[in-house]
Amino acid sequence: AYKAFVRAAQEREGASAPSRPDRQLFFVAQAQNWCTKARPKAEALELLTDPHAPDRWRVNGPLSQVSEFAEAFGCPAASAMYPSSRCHVW
């Protein structure tokens, strides 16, 4: 999705890449989908009964593996959202 976003922005705006705020907004919009609020007891029950990862880890887990996210937000190397050991699938 991010690569499609960059391609569409380049086609729309010319040869330049999307601005830093636009790149940040892309990732914020992605995270907004999983924005929830729950009490600690409800979260604990969800961990025991729901086979899916908790919402915060559906965002933080995948995005911590995306170098474009770290670049957009200026995450320092070896931080929680830009770990030194990341998965590389493609």
PDB file of C-alpha atoms in Angstrom:
ATOM      1  CA  ALA A   1       0.000   0.000   0.000  1.00  0.00           C
ATOM      2  CA  TYR A   2       2.841   2.382   0.825  1.00  0.00           C
ATOM      3  CA  LYS A   3       4.519   1.839  -2.541  1.00  0.00           C
ATOM      4  CA  ALA A   4       1.203   2.474  -4.301  1.00  0.00           C
ATOM      5  CA  PHE A   5       0.783   5.658  -2.248  1.00  0.00           C
ATOM      6  CA  VAL A   6       4.246   6.889  -3.265  1.00  0.00           C
ATOM      7  CA  ARG A   7       3.610   6.032  -6.919  1.00  0.00           C
ATOM      8  CA  ALA A   8       0.246   7.835  -6.914  1.00  0.00           C
ATOM      9  CA  ALA A   9       1.756  10.895  -5.237  1.00  0.00           C
ATOM     10  CA  GLN A  10       4.566  11.006  -7.785  1.00  0.00           C
ATOM     11  CA  GLU A  11       2.096  10.763 -10.661  1.00  0.00           C
ATOM     12  CA  ARG A  12      -0.052  13.478  -9.135  1.00  0.00           C
ATOM     13  CA  GLU A  13       2.750  15.856  -8.115  1.00  0.00           C
ATOM     14  CA  GLY A  14       5.403  15.089 -10.700  1.00  0.00           C
ATOM     15  CA  ALA A  15       8.720  13.388 -10.083  1.00  0.00           C
ATOM     16  CA  SER A  16       9.017  14.428  -6.436  1.00  0.00           C
ATOM     17  CA  ALA A  17       8.339  11.984  -3.625  1.00  0.00           C
ATOM     18  CA  PRO A  18       5.538  12.682  -1.137  1.00  0.00           C
ATOM     19  CA  SER A  19       6.385  15.235   1.533  1.00  0.00           C
ATOM     20  CA  ARG A  20       7.333  14.078   5.010  1.00  0.00           C
ATOM     21  CA  PRO A  21       3.964  15.155   6.490  1.00  0.00           C
ATOM     22  CA  ASP A  22       2.167  13.233   3.728  1.00  0.00           C
ATOM     23  CA  ARG A  23       4.216  10.112   4.468  1.00  0.00           C
ATOM     24  CA  GLN A  24       3.494  10.476   8.184  1.00  0.00           C
ATOM     25  CA  LEU A  25      -0.195  10.938   7.475  1.00  0.00           C
ATOM     26  CA  PHE A  26      -0.230   7.693   5.474  1.00  0.00           C
ATOM     27  CA  PHE A  27       1.044   5.736   8.487  1.00  0.00           C
ATOM     28  CA  VAL A  28      -1.216   7.587  10.952  1.00  0.00           C
ATOM     29  CA  ALA A  29      -4.220   6.731   8.781  1.00  0.00           C
ATOM     30  CA  GLN A  30      -3.162   3.084   8.787  1.00  0.00           C
ATOM     31  CA  ALA A  31      -2.849   3.072  12.575  1.00  0.00           C
ATOM     32  CA  GLN A  32      -6.138   4.912  13.052  1.00  0.00           C
ATOM     33  CA  ASN A  33      -7.938   1.805  11.840  1.00  0.00           C
ATOM     34  CA  TRP A  34      -6.879  -0.044  14.997  1.00  0.00           C
ATOM     35  CA  CYS A  35      -7.340   2.822  17.469  1.00  0.00           C
ATOM     36  CA  THR A  36      -9.246   1.488  20.461  1.00  0.00           C
ATOM     37  CA  LYS A  37      -9.534   2.085  24.162  1.00  0.00           C
ATOM     38  CA  ALA A  38     -10.139  -0.715  26.644  1.00  0.00           C
ATOM     39  CA  ARG A  39      -9.829  -1.223  30.353  1.00  0.00           C
ATOM     40  CA  PRO A  40      -7.010  -3.464  31.603  1.00  0.00           C
ATOM     41  CA  LYS A  41      -9.439  -6.257  32.598  1.00  0.00           C
ATOM     42  CA  ALA A  42     -11.014  -6.223  29.139  1.00  0.00           C
ATOM     43  CA  GLU A  43      -7.571  -6.367  27.514  1.00  0.00           C
ATOM     44  CA  ALA A  44      -6.581  -9.304  29.728  1.00  0.00           C
ATOM     45  CA  LEU A  45      -9.774 -11.171  28.830  1.00  0.00           C
ATOM     46  CA  GLU A  46      -9.210 -10.429  25.146  1.00  0.00           C
ATOM     47  CA  LEU A  47      -5.716 -11.941  25.346  1.00  0.00           C
ATOM     48  CA  LEU A  48      -7.241 -15.168  26.639  1.00  0.00           C
ATOM     49  CA  THR A  49     -10.218 -15.381  24.288  1.00  0.00           C
ATOM     50  CA  ASP A  50      -9.316 -13.640  21.001  1.00  0.00           C
ATOM     51  CA  PRO A  51      -6.928 -15.485  18.648  1.00  0.00           C
ATOM     52  CA  HIS A  52      -5.844 -12.182  17.065  1.00  0.00           C
ATOM     53  CA  ALA A  53      -3.072  -9.936  18.307  1.00  0.00           C
ATOM     54  CA  PRO A  54      -4.094  -6.956  20.462  1.00  0.00           C
ATOM     55  CA  ASP A  55      -4.854  -3.873  18.392  1.00  0.00           C
ATOM     56  CA  ARG A  56      -1.733  -1.946  19.412  1.00  0.00           C
ATOM     57  CA  TRP A  57       0.455  -4.808  18.201  1.00  0.00           C
ATOM     58  CA  ARG A  58      -1.441  -4.991  14.922  1.00  0.00           C
ATOM     59  CA  VAL A  59       0.037  -1.521  14.348  1.00  0.00           C
ATOM     60  CA  ASN A  60       3.328  -1.405  16.246  1.00  0.00           C
ATOM     61  CA  GLY A  61       4.456  -4.889  15.212  1.00  0.00           C
ATOM     62  CA  PRO A  62       4.225  -4.518  11.433  1.00  0.00           C
ATOM     63  CA  LEU A  63       5.166  -0.824  11.292  1.00  0.00           C
ATOM     64  CA  SER A  64       8.297  -1.379  13.377  1.00  0.00           C
ATOM     65  CA  GLN A  65       9.492  -3.596  10.522  1.00  0.00           C
ATOM     66  CA  VAL A  66       8.998  -0.936   7.817  1.00  0.00           C
ATOM     67  CA  SER A  67      12.044   1.263   7.226  1.00  0.00           C
ATOM     68  CA  GLU A  68       9.899   3.891   5.465  1.00  0.00           C
ATOM     69  CA  PHE A  69       7.972   4.352   8.722  1.00  0.00           C
ATOM     70  CA  ALA A  70      11.188   4.968  10.645  1.00  0.00           C
ATOM     71  CA  GLU A  71      12.349   7.444   8.001  1.00  0.00           C
ATOM     72  CA  ALA A  72       9.024   9.312   8.001  1.00  0.00           C
ATOM     73  CA  PHE A  73       9.046   9.757  11.773  1.00  0.00           C
ATOM     74  CA  GLY A  74      12.798   9.999  12.334  1.00  0.00           C
ATOM     75  CA  CYS A  75      12.966   6.972  14.644  1.00  0.00           C
ATOM     76  CA  PRO A  76      16.476   6.469  16.016  1.00  0.00           C
ATOM     77  CA  ALA A  77      18.244   3.236  15.149  1.00  0.00           C
ATOM     78  CA  ALA A  78      17.776   0.372  17.624  1.00  0.00           C
ATOM     79  CA  SER A  79      14.626   1.984  19.084  1.00  0.00           C
ATOM     80  CA  ALA A  80      11.357   0.139  19.675  1.00  0.00           C
ATOM     81  CA  MET A  81       9.892   1.324  16.372  1.00  0.00           C
ATOM     82  CA  TYR A  82      13.141   0.836  14.415  1.00  0.00           C
ATOM     83  CA  PRO A  83      14.824  -2.297  15.812  1.00  0.00           C
ATOM     84  CA  SER A  84      18.250  -3.264  14.576  1.00  0.00           C
ATOM     85  CA  SER A  85      16.983  -6.741  13.648  1.00  0.00           C
ATOM     86  CA  ARG A  86      14.008  -6.522  11.279  1.00  0.00           C
ATOM     87  CA  CYS A  87      12.175  -9.004   9.081  1.00  0.00           C
ATOM     88  CA  HIS A  88      12.761  -8.804   5.326  1.00  0.00           C
ATOM     89  CA  VAL A  89      10.321 -10.800   3.223  1.00  0.00           C
ATOM     90  CA  TRP A  90      10.580  -9.248  -0.230  1.00  0.00           C
TER      91      TRP A  90
END
